[in-house]
């Protein structure tokens, strides 16, 4: 342990150099963008020069410590060997280091809260920050809520890292750390621009991959000295992740830039565009360095030479540091008006102008593509087809019906989340209900029947070294984990599937999902995940840790869900009170049905159309039941044939023969033939019995 820490200590000057580059890039870009030029306007309150510089410095601290925390946790969970199923010495060291950087992340978030409040009020931090003002800022302002949530999650990560000794705890800390990165994405330029749903989703696709990419590289650089083969294995495992992150960052960065800049010419005519071009150039340089790492450093590592990896990794970290500094400067630089920005209320609420009256043409051609909701089904389809192709190359067959079902499910998700349904969903409750049914019933049914887990287990290679579990072992571990056992309990799955619909529509969550793109994304994910979990339990063909339920129990679950779903539709259809009334009333749609009539239509859709997939599920269940009985009978017939060929009576045949003898004996007694003969192997009755 001490040798690992000492090796890491020799690398910390490189980390400090990276921090210095980030600070320098941030300062230069802030000055160039105009945010750091302290020129208070006459008559307006002024927060002072300290806040002007301290606020971006605190936000830089949030990003730097987020990157280091996530990188160290990623290295502890994925890029470190295991020792008897637990963390190895180097994994333990990385987990403990992540705890301290998470604590620094927490303090940076607190500082960001204080200086942001000072900036908004226009007073020095000592005057602006009081208990009352901070409470109001956290509870009432989106920016305050975002950084308060980030700080809270970072503090939880700190305690998990201090208390946990197992890979499960480290994995939980990594998931929470990734969630802590998300809230600030929903503030700033992306959330306030036109087409904010596109800008925010592209930022999510940008920020999370960059954090994983640079964080993992940083962790390998500063804590990469262990046993000779460990660093080579870690870099080999990290390389596919870095490639995927590069693709996601490139895709999302292009979309984000074009959403925020009104024309391509703004890249060269606007200072915001200039900093954006610099950031793009830095990312291109990082990609080239990664290519050099893959072609030169990895072969050298396999020979035991770390020098090439260290040199290239240092360059990558410095480039990343400059990119992070430029990103912080962008958040404080005034952006030009985006292409879809407008001054009307509908655009401010929706992120796009009020759509025209609903027609078939608008529904088919009026798409509202969301980068995140486009990337998810397309990536899933690509991975599934890659698995089928791998099976085909090695001579195995995979049913075409399953492939068609999975691709059809991906298409349903695309249509529900990015077509005209996405544009009219926030405007018409009835259209939203169609989205709901497609995401929660149609798409999950198709994907469950396609057996993606079975395909993954058949195509992914087994880990050659038990100390380095691969994706296949992770999937198997998840399927048999306690969390999976709880989630797949019939009552839990039914409650998540049906109960969440009542909670969504009869509390304020539905209106929150309409007003917040973050809540909207969470709603889409929950609809799909809840439906997938329920139908996996009912008609799924993938393996799991819990034994399959009997067919009658599964049919009963489906009937209960159908009844509860019908009740939900009837309640909505007969309601005289508007659901999410503040949203729909403020939006003031001037065409189409009245708000209450549209709500009744939504209830009718939930009551009528929602039962069609359920009836299909029952038909599939009955068919699976019949097929299971036929398979069992064929198995018994094969066992009997083997027993007859070998001359040895199998247990099933012996049992049937005994029943036949007992039946024959009963008939003899009924005919008055006296005491029935005793079956072979049965004990004689006691004397006098």
XYZ file of C-alpha atoms in Angstrom:
689
model
C 0.000 0.000 0.000
C 2.765 2.447 0.919
C 4.600 1.786 -2.343
C 1.477 2.525 -4.331
C 0.870 5.744 -2.444
C 4.475 6.785 -2.846
C 4.355 6.121 -6.566
C 1.199 8.165 -6.752
C 2.841 10.921 -4.726
C 5.595 11.271 -7.306
C 2.908 11.921 -9.910
C 0.995 14.623 -7.994
C 3.239 17.442 -9.320
C 1.883 16.553 -12.756
C -1.632 16.925 -11.373
C -0.742 20.336 -9.960
C 0.645 21.306 -13.367
C -2.672 20.340 -14.912
C -4.510 22.481 -12.361
C -2.215 25.392 -13.192
C -2.971 25.030 -16.898
C -6.703 24.962 -16.149
C -6.433 28.124 -14.068
C -4.386 29.879 -16.724
C -6.753 28.921 -19.530
C -9.755 29.987 -17.478
C -8.228 33.361 -16.597
C -7.208 34.083 -20.181
C -10.583 33.109 -21.623
C -12.467 35.049 -18.917
C -10.484 38.134 -19.780
C -10.903 37.631 -23.505
C -14.631 36.920 -23.183
C -15.145 40.045 -21.087
C -16.478 38.351 -17.934
C -13.431 39.274 -15.843
C -13.286 42.944 -16.808
C -14.674 44.532 -13.695
C -16.599 47.491 -15.100
C -19.690 48.066 -12.918
C -22.519 49.904 -14.595
C -23.580 53.231 -13.043
C -26.559 52.936 -10.726
C -26.481 49.133 -10.492
C -25.318 47.144 -7.442
C -21.821 45.706 -7.687
C -20.628 42.449 -6.121
C -17.009 43.544 -6.270
C -13.858 42.274 -7.946
C -13.462 39.421 -5.451
C -16.721 37.816 -6.581
C -15.869 38.373 -10.246
C -12.796 36.149 -9.896
C -13.808 33.911 -6.973
C -16.992 32.658 -8.641
C -15.339 31.137 -11.733
C -12.531 29.846 -9.510
C -15.075 28.052 -7.313
C -16.844 26.643 -10.384
C -13.492 25.455 -11.706
C -12.960 23.716 -8.370
C -16.327 21.985 -8.759
C -15.343 20.666 -12.180
C -11.769 19.700 -11.286
C -12.699 17.837 -8.108
C -15.690 16.202 -9.833
C -13.359 14.903 -12.535
C -10.777 13.614 -10.053
C -13.399 11.983 -7.814
C -15.143 10.191 -10.669
C -11.836 9.199 -12.214
C -10.530 7.679 -8.998
C -13.814 5.829 -8.424
C -13.814 4.566 -12.009
C -10.268 3.349 -11.507
C -11.201 1.652 -8.216
C -14.241 -0.116 -9.674
C -13.222 -0.942 -13.258
C -9.501 -0.298 -13.714
C -8.210 -2.114 -10.636
C -7.877 -5.856 -10.018
C -10.024 -7.636 -7.449
C -8.671 -9.627 -4.539
C -10.872 -12.544 -3.404
C -13.948 -10.706 -4.659
C -13.083 -7.492 -2.793
C -11.007 -4.421 -3.524
C -7.292 -4.904 -4.024
C -4.712 -2.688 -2.324
C -4.546 -0.266 -5.257
C -8.346 -0.206 -5.565
C -8.679 0.551 -1.856
C -6.133 3.370 -2.143
C -8.018 4.899 -5.071
C -11.309 4.684 -3.177
C -9.850 6.489 -0.162
C -8.303 9.186 -2.367
C -11.701 9.670 -4.041
C -13.193 10.346 -0.617
C -10.883 13.309 -0.013
C -11.427 14.778 -3.484
C -15.200 14.377 -2.947
C -14.872 16.428 0.227
C -13.021 19.141 -1.730
C -15.802 18.923 -4.339
C -18.346 19.560 -1.586
C -16.521 22.666 -0.310
C -16.175 23.978 -3.897
C -19.937 23.597 -4.371
C -20.579 25.487 -1.134
C -18.242 28.278 -2.277
C -20.034 28.367 -5.636
C -23.369 28.779 -3.847
C -22.041 31.699 -1.789
C -20.383 33.595 -4.639
C -23.276 32.953 -7.037
C -25.648 34.485 -4.493
C -23.254 37.430 -4.146
C -23.196 37.840 -7.936
C -27.005 37.728 -8.236
C -27.664 40.165 -5.389
C -24.862 42.473 -6.454
C -23.195 42.729 -3.055
C -19.946 41.409 -1.556
C -20.236 37.881 -0.225
C -20.001 38.981 3.420
C -23.111 41.146 2.958
C -25.047 38.934 0.569
C -24.801 35.578 2.323
C -27.080 35.202 5.322
C -29.029 32.229 6.605
C -32.281 33.613 5.199
C -30.897 34.607 1.803
C -29.085 31.278 1.379
C -32.213 29.338 2.364
C -34.326 31.233 -0.157
C -31.645 30.829 -2.834
C -31.450 27.049 -2.373
C -35.199 26.518 -2.138
C -36.417 28.955 -4.798
C -33.736 29.440 -7.472
C -32.769 26.723 -9.959
C -29.080 27.610 -9.789
C -29.090 27.340 -6.013
C -30.951 24.036 -6.113
C -28.491 22.634 -8.657
C -25.305 23.369 -6.709
C -26.911 22.455 -3.382
C -27.834 19.047 -4.803
C -24.347 18.647 -6.257
C -22.745 19.505 -2.924
C -25.058 17.184 -1.015
C -24.339 14.244 -3.286
C -20.588 14.957 -3.135
C -20.764 14.841 0.655
C -22.597 11.493 0.530
C -19.896 10.179 -1.821
C -17.258 11.294 0.684
C -18.837 9.261 3.481
C -19.339 6.185 1.306
C -15.680 6.298 0.306
C -14.642 6.583 3.948
C -16.846 3.729 5.179
C -16.964 1.284 2.267
C -14.589 -1.648 1.853
C -16.336 -3.547 -0.961
C -16.721 -3.074 -4.737
C -20.475 -2.637 -4.245
C -19.942 0.480 -2.138
C -17.409 1.875 -4.609
C -19.854 1.285 -7.462
C -22.623 3.074 -5.550
C -20.268 5.998 -4.912
C -19.423 6.159 -8.637
C -23.113 6.231 -9.612
C -23.874 8.992 -7.091
C -20.839 10.993 -8.236
C -22.042 10.823 -11.849
C -25.482 11.982 -10.714
C -23.857 14.876 -8.855
C -22.380 16.145 -12.130
C -25.826 16.420 -13.726
C -27.697 19.248 -11.863
C -25.510 22.199 -13.004
C -26.024 21.097 -16.622
C -29.665 22.182 -16.329
C -28.652 25.778 -15.556
C -26.780 28.420 -17.508
C -26.709 28.992 -21.274
C -28.021 25.546 -22.217
C -31.128 25.725 -20.045
C -32.033 29.299 -20.950
C -31.499 29.161 -24.712
C -34.086 28.374 -27.333
C -34.427 24.663 -28.066
C -33.195 24.143 -24.517
C -34.196 20.466 -24.569
C -31.683 19.929 -27.391
C -29.000 22.048 -25.727
C -29.387 20.403 -22.317
C -29.404 16.844 -23.662
C -26.342 17.558 -25.786
C -24.620 18.976 -22.697
C -25.396 15.785 -20.770
C -23.914 13.767 -23.624
C -20.898 16.070 -23.449
C -20.217 16.524 -19.747
C -20.553 12.939 -18.495
C -18.318 11.337 -21.183
C -15.674 14.060 -20.744
C -15.724 13.529 -16.985
C -15.292 9.769 -17.323
C -12.620 10.190 -19.985
C -10.362 12.718 -18.316
C -11.061 11.362 -14.835
C -10.069 7.823 -15.728
C -6.923 9.002 -17.504
C -5.973 11.212 -14.559
C -6.462 8.355 -12.098
C -4.282 6.019 -14.154
C -1.596 8.673 -14.397
C -1.322 9.579 -10.706
C -1.976 6.098 -9.214
C -0.856 3.852 -12.058
C 2.202 2.240 -10.512
C 1.378 -1.195 -9.164
C 2.358 -4.649 -10.277
C 3.945 -4.700 -13.758
C 0.936 -6.032 -15.673
C -1.776 -4.060 -13.882
C -1.280 -0.755 -15.696
C -1.245 -2.473 -19.103
C -4.503 -4.285 -18.285
C -6.092 -1.092 -16.936
C -5.177 0.907 -20.047
C -6.457 -1.934 -22.242
C -9.822 -1.820 -20.431
C -9.923 1.988 -20.481
C -9.293 2.301 -24.229
C -12.806 1.251 -25.443
C -14.398 3.578 -22.889
C -12.223 6.480 -24.066
C -13.189 5.789 -27.695
C -16.898 5.788 -26.838
C -16.476 9.009 -24.842
C -14.705 10.681 -27.776
C -17.584 9.784 -30.109
C -20.187 11.088 -27.639
C -18.255 14.304 -26.979
C -17.821 15.005 -30.700
C -21.496 14.361 -31.478
C -22.811 16.419 -28.564
C -20.295 19.248 -28.949
C -21.263 19.921 -32.560
C -24.979 19.963 -31.694
C -24.464 22.197 -28.654
C -22.387 24.729 -30.594
C -24.901 25.069 -33.409
C -27.811 25.413 -30.977
C -26.134 28.263 -29.096
C -24.669 30.120 -32.067
C -27.190 31.707 -34.464
C -25.137 31.105 -37.640
C -21.905 29.299 -38.556
C -20.359 32.731 -39.115
C -20.681 33.399 -35.360
C -17.797 30.994 -34.791
C -15.451 33.628 -36.197
C -17.362 36.854 -35.523
C -18.260 36.362 -31.865
C -15.983 35.916 -28.846
C -18.191 33.110 -27.556
C -17.625 31.412 -30.908
C -13.872 31.979 -30.661
C -13.693 30.228 -27.272
C -15.895 27.456 -28.635
C -13.485 26.946 -31.542
C -10.578 26.817 -29.110
C -12.365 24.168 -27.058
C -13.113 22.148 -30.207
C -9.453 22.363 -31.202
C -8.383 21.138 -27.764
C -10.751 18.161 -27.988
C -9.410 17.284 -31.437
C -5.872 17.384 -30.039
C -6.967 15.141 -27.162
C -8.435 12.673 -29.642
C -5.166 12.577 -31.577
C -3.236 12.034 -28.350
C -5.573 9.174 -27.506
C -4.909 7.625 -30.920
C -1.169 7.910 -30.258
C -1.733 6.315 -26.868
C -3.530 3.368 -28.455
C -0.932 2.812 -31.186
C 2.293 3.467 -29.293
C 1.800 3.438 -25.546
C -0.240 0.244 -25.229
C 2.322 -1.949 -27.059
C 5.057 -0.372 -24.910
C 3.091 -1.120 -21.739
C 2.781 -4.751 -22.758
C 6.584 -4.834 -22.951
C 6.760 -3.335 -19.450
C 7.778 0.195 -20.582
C 5.635 2.889 -18.895
C 7.477 5.934 -20.214
C 5.525 6.383 -23.455
C 2.211 6.094 -21.626
C 3.244 8.628 -18.993
C 4.453 11.192 -21.554
C 1.318 10.985 -23.694
C -0.981 10.881 -20.654
C 0.612 14.037 -19.237
C -0.014 15.822 -22.535
C -3.637 14.586 -22.569
C -4.252 15.745 -18.991
C -2.804 19.204 -19.729
C -4.985 19.505 -22.833
C -7.995 18.414 -20.806
C -7.142 20.978 -18.139
C -7.083 23.724 -20.754
C -10.425 22.471 -22.136
C -11.987 22.534 -18.655
C -10.731 26.083 -18.125
C -12.218 27.119 -21.464
C -15.529 25.462 -20.506
C -15.697 27.462 -17.256
C -14.934 30.647 -19.194
C -17.726 29.814 -21.656
C -20.208 29.538 -18.782
C -19.361 33.150 -17.814
C -19.216 34.544 -21.358
C -22.279 36.096 -22.943
C -23.602 33.867 -25.708
C -25.343 35.204 -28.821
C -29.003 34.502 -29.324
C -29.660 30.966 -30.503
C -31.525 30.036 -33.628
C -34.800 29.119 -31.959
C -34.904 31.740 -29.224
C -37.942 33.930 -29.057
C -39.648 36.397 -26.737
C -43.112 34.830 -26.569
C -44.357 32.892 -23.553
C -44.726 29.564 -25.390
C -41.093 29.603 -26.496
C -39.960 30.436 -22.972
C -41.947 27.521 -21.556
C -41.473 24.922 -24.284
C -38.072 25.865 -25.672
C -39.635 26.165 -29.144
C -42.548 28.178 -30.613
C -46.099 26.984 -30.120
C -46.689 24.286 -32.767
C -49.503 24.733 -35.300
C -52.798 22.828 -35.001
C -52.276 19.091 -34.888
C -52.432 17.300 -38.239
C -51.195 13.960 -39.518
C -48.472 15.743 -41.506
C -47.238 17.655 -38.456
C -47.174 14.446 -36.429
C -45.149 12.608 -39.100
C -42.753 15.355 -40.203
C -42.672 17.747 -37.231
C -39.894 15.958 -35.351
C -38.268 17.379 -32.221
C -35.016 15.390 -32.024
C -33.469 15.109 -28.583
C -29.760 14.148 -28.787
C -29.861 11.992 -25.655
C -33.101 10.242 -26.583
C -31.784 9.716 -30.101
C -28.426 8.356 -28.999
C -29.834 5.848 -26.485
C -31.996 3.702 -28.843
C -29.551 4.026 -31.741
C -26.665 2.877 -29.536
C -28.757 0.006 -28.168
C -29.679 -1.102 -31.693
C -26.033 -0.945 -32.780
C -24.885 -3.047 -29.811
C -27.624 -5.638 -30.408
C -26.770 -5.956 -34.102
C -23.068 -6.240 -33.228
C -23.904 -9.128 -30.905
C -25.963 -10.878 -33.575
C -23.133 -10.407 -36.080
C -20.600 -11.900 -33.650
C -22.804 -14.974 -33.207
C -23.185 -15.265 -36.981
C -19.406 -15.070 -37.518
C -18.734 -17.979 -35.185
C -21.465 -20.094 -36.787
C -24.235 -19.749 -34.179
C -27.794 -18.837 -35.038
C -29.991 -16.198 -33.455
C -33.746 -16.018 -34.181
C -34.605 -13.316 -36.689
C -37.862 -12.678 -34.831
C -35.916 -11.574 -31.749
C -33.744 -9.200 -33.762
C -36.810 -7.726 -35.464
C -38.536 -7.290 -32.092
C -35.588 -5.415 -30.584
C -35.187 -3.097 -33.567
C -38.936 -2.447 -33.563
C -38.711 -1.537 -29.880
C -35.909 0.942 -30.627
C -38.018 2.494 -33.373
C -40.950 2.851 -30.967
C -38.719 4.678 -28.470
C -37.446 6.996 -31.220
C -40.978 7.798 -32.347
C -42.282 8.344 -28.818
C -39.378 10.528 -27.675
C -38.319 12.496 -30.759
C -41.097 12.571 -33.370
C -44.068 14.907 -33.570
C -45.300 13.220 -30.395
C -42.439 14.915 -28.525
C -43.376 18.327 -29.967
C -47.077 18.049 -29.131
C -46.718 16.069 -25.884
C -46.193 19.154 -23.646
C -49.081 20.926 -25.415
C -51.774 18.213 -25.532
C -52.318 15.814 -22.634
C -53.788 13.264 -25.047
C -50.572 13.176 -27.094
C -48.550 12.813 -23.909
C -50.665 9.785 -22.985
C -49.822 8.156 -26.322
C -46.133 8.719 -25.528
C -46.680 7.180 -22.109
C -48.257 4.010 -23.502
C -45.611 3.576 -26.200
C -42.746 3.974 -23.737
C -44.229 1.958 -20.874
C -46.010 -0.842 -22.727
C -45.229 -1.253 -26.415
C -41.443 -0.737 -26.493
C -40.694 -2.798 -23.331
C -42.797 -5.735 -24.554
C -40.893 -5.857 -27.831
C -37.487 -5.556 -26.183
C -38.208 -8.110 -23.460
C -39.167 -10.682 -26.102
C -35.860 -10.053 -27.908
C -33.797 -11.481 -24.994
C -30.971 -8.892 -24.993
C -29.387 -10.267 -21.802
C -29.200 -13.764 -23.278
C -27.577 -12.338 -26.390
C -25.038 -10.420 -24.290
C -24.124 -13.489 -22.223
C -23.645 -15.546 -25.383
C -21.492 -12.991 -27.186
C -19.375 -11.412 -24.434
C -16.168 -13.281 -23.669
C -15.457 -14.711 -20.255
C -12.766 -12.984 -18.227
C -9.479 -14.854 -18.482
C -8.372 -13.659 -15.066
C -10.881 -13.773 -12.148
C -9.144 -10.734 -10.662
C -10.262 -8.672 -13.666
C -14.001 -9.317 -14.129
C -15.355 -8.191 -17.488
C -18.717 -6.955 -18.684
C -20.090 -10.493 -18.815
C -19.256 -11.049 -15.155
C -20.739 -7.672 -14.246
C -24.034 -8.604 -15.921
C -24.129 -11.969 -14.174
C -23.344 -10.357 -10.834
C -26.091 -7.781 -11.327
C -28.659 -10.440 -12.257
C -27.959 -12.347 -9.036
C -27.488 -9.332 -6.753
C -29.730 -8.510 -3.812
C -30.900 -5.371 -5.600
C -32.116 -7.412 -8.559
C -33.857 -9.871 -6.246
C -35.753 -7.027 -4.584
C -36.689 -5.284 -7.843
C -37.897 -8.497 -9.474
C -40.187 -9.439 -6.599
C -43.711 -9.571 -8.117
C -45.210 -7.048 -5.693
C -42.320 -4.603 -6.131
C -42.384 -4.829 -9.936
C -46.169 -4.401 -10.039
C -45.995 -1.427 -7.673
C -43.326 0.306 -9.754
C -45.236 -0.365 -12.976
C -48.740 0.666 -11.867
C -48.179 2.734 -8.743
C -45.843 5.173 -10.460
C -48.608 6.111 -12.921
C -50.924 7.161 -10.083
C -48.105 9.055 -8.368
C -47.184 10.771 -11.649
C -50.636 12.088 -12.524
C -52.248 12.692 -9.127
C -49.376 14.617 -7.552
C -47.403 17.614 -8.781
C -44.780 15.437 -10.492
C -46.517 15.593 -13.874
C -46.328 19.386 -13.970
C -42.697 19.298 -12.816
C -41.905 16.963 -15.733
C -43.537 19.453 -18.106
C -41.600 22.426 -16.738
C -38.182 20.811 -16.254
C -36.262 18.996 -18.959
C -34.347 17.089 -16.283
C -37.620 15.782 -14.844
C -38.841 15.030 -18.377
C -35.790 12.862 -19.079
C -36.246 11.122 -15.721
C -39.910 10.518 -16.569
C -39.047 8.955 -19.943
C -36.406 6.732 -18.341
C -38.760 5.673 -15.552
C -41.646 4.877 -17.902
C -39.444 2.624 -19.997
C -37.557 1.019 -17.084
C -40.748 0.352 -15.095
C -42.436 -1.257 -18.093
C -39.351 -3.303 -18.960
C -39.026 -4.605 -15.387
C -42.677 -5.684 -15.204
C -42.830 -7.365 -18.596
C -39.417 -9.009 -18.043
C -40.937 -10.638 -14.968
C -44.116 -11.651 -16.820
C -43.045 -12.733 -20.320
C -39.266 -12.365 -20.262
C -37.084 -15.141 -21.649
C -33.786 -13.861 -20.215
C -32.202 -15.624 -17.215
C -32.311 -14.099 -13.764
C -31.520 -14.755 -10.141
C -35.159 -15.371 -9.193
C -36.922 -18.556 -10.371
C -39.580 -18.030 -13.026
C -43.077 -17.515 -11.709
C -45.706 -20.071 -12.610
C -47.933 -19.210 -15.558
C -51.107 -18.720 -13.448
C -49.329 -16.224 -11.173
C -48.008 -14.284 -14.179
C -51.466 -14.159 -15.757
C -52.867 -12.908 -12.447
C -50.256 -10.112 -12.346
C -51.171 -9.020 -15.857
C -54.896 -8.993 -15.038
C -54.286 -6.901 -11.901
C -52.199 -4.405 -13.873
C -54.880 -4.224 -16.579
C -57.602 -3.485 -14.022
C -55.551 -0.802 -12.272
C -54.603 0.763 -15.603
C -58.262 0.849 -16.644
C -59.198 2.502 -13.341
C -56.549 5.163 -13.943
C -57.986 5.880 -17.389
C -61.546 6.065 -16.052
C -60.550 8.451 -13.244
C -58.768 10.781 -15.682
C -61.640 10.545 -18.159
C -64.258 11.480 -15.545
C -62.204 14.104 -13.693
C -63.505 17.667 -13.604
C -60.221 19.100 -12.273
C -57.311 19.791 -14.602
C -54.116 17.821 -14.075
C -51.053 20.101 -14.348
C -53.591 22.895 -14.684
C -51.130 25.737 -14.055
C -48.966 24.575 -16.954
C -51.711 24.110 -19.533
C -53.581 27.260 -18.473
C -50.454 29.442 -18.647
C -49.429 27.948 -21.995
C -52.723 29.265 -23.406
C -53.050 27.090 -26.500
C -55.479 28.863 -28.877
C -56.413 25.897 -31.088
C -57.739 22.370 -30.675
C -59.986 20.968 -27.941
C -60.531 22.598 -24.584
C -58.167 21.623 -21.794
C -60.759 19.462 -20.024
C -61.890 17.759 -23.243
C -58.266 16.979 -24.092
C -57.759 15.518 -20.622
C -60.856 13.322 -21.027
C -59.475 12.137 -24.365
C -56.220 11.219 -22.625
C -58.160 9.179 -20.067
C -60.038 7.406 -22.846
C -56.758 6.550 -24.575
C -55.366 5.133 -21.328
C -58.564 3.110 -20.745
C -59.059 1.731 -24.256
C -55.774 1.656 -26.172
C -53.848 0.744 -23.044
C -55.647 -2.595 -22.788
C -54.577 -3.775 -26.254
C -50.930 -4.516 -25.324
C -52.154 -6.217 -22.136
C -54.395 -8.587 -24.099
C -51.447 -9.385 -26.376
C -49.305 -10.128 -23.323
C -51.915 -12.597 -22.036
C -51.943 -14.324 -25.436
C -48.131 -14.537 -25.351
C -48.297 -15.924 -21.807
C -50.773 -18.660 -22.746
C -48.617 -19.565 -25.745
C -45.496 -19.751 -23.548
C -47.417 -21.919 -21.082
C -48.405 -24.368 -23.817
C -44.870 -24.434 -25.219
C -43.441 -25.098 -21.734
C -45.799 -28.071 -21.286
C -44.836 -29.407 -24.707
C -41.119 -29.100 -23.878
C -41.650 -30.914 -20.585
C -43.563 -33.725 -22.288
C -40.841 -34.106 -24.919
C -38.274 -34.296 -22.151
C -40.194 -37.041 -20.409
C -40.645 -38.936 -23.670
C -36.904 -38.771 -24.319
C -36.187 -40.004 -20.792
C -38.592 -42.916 -21.235
C -37.045 -43.814 -24.599
C -33.555 -43.804 -23.068
C -34.748 -46.003 -20.195
C -36.394 -48.464 -22.559
C -33.271 -48.672 -24.733
C -31.030 -49.284 -21.713
C -33.410 -51.713 -20.026
C -33.503 -49.606 -16.854
C -36.847 -48.244 -15.790
C -36.735 -44.501 -15.133
C -38.351 -42.923 -12.089
C -41.254 -41.429 -14.040
C -42.166 -44.792 -15.609
C -41.880 -46.539 -12.239
C -44.196 -43.987 -10.686
C -46.764 -44.455 -13.454
C -46.556 -48.262 -13.053
C -47.165 -47.973 -9.319
C -50.231 -45.804 -9.909
C -51.534 -48.312 -12.428
C -51.090 -51.172 -9.926
C -52.887 -49.235 -7.227
C -55.747 -48.465 -9.582
C -55.998 -52.149 -10.576
C -56.010 -53.187 -6.910
C -58.811 -50.736 -6.145
C -60.899 -52.208 -8.938
C -60.284 -55.719 -7.520
C -61.518 -54.670 -4.084
C -64.616 -53.081 -5.556
C -65.362 -56.349 -7.426
C -65.192 -58.383 -4.194
C -61.974 -60.204 -4.919
C -60.731 -59.952 -1.339
C -57.615 -58.313 -0.113
C -55.701 -56.598 -2.931
C -52.214 -57.831 -3.676
C -49.451 -55.796 -2.123
C -47.418 -53.734 -4.573
C -43.754 -54.666 -4.891
C -41.571 -52.788 -2.490
C -44.417 -51.744 -0.140
C -44.244 -52.870 3.487
C -46.613 -55.566 4.715
C -49.420 -54.495 7.034
C -48.738 -55.018 10.748
C -50.069 -58.207 12.396
C -53.698 -57.900 13.368
C -53.943 -54.774 11.285
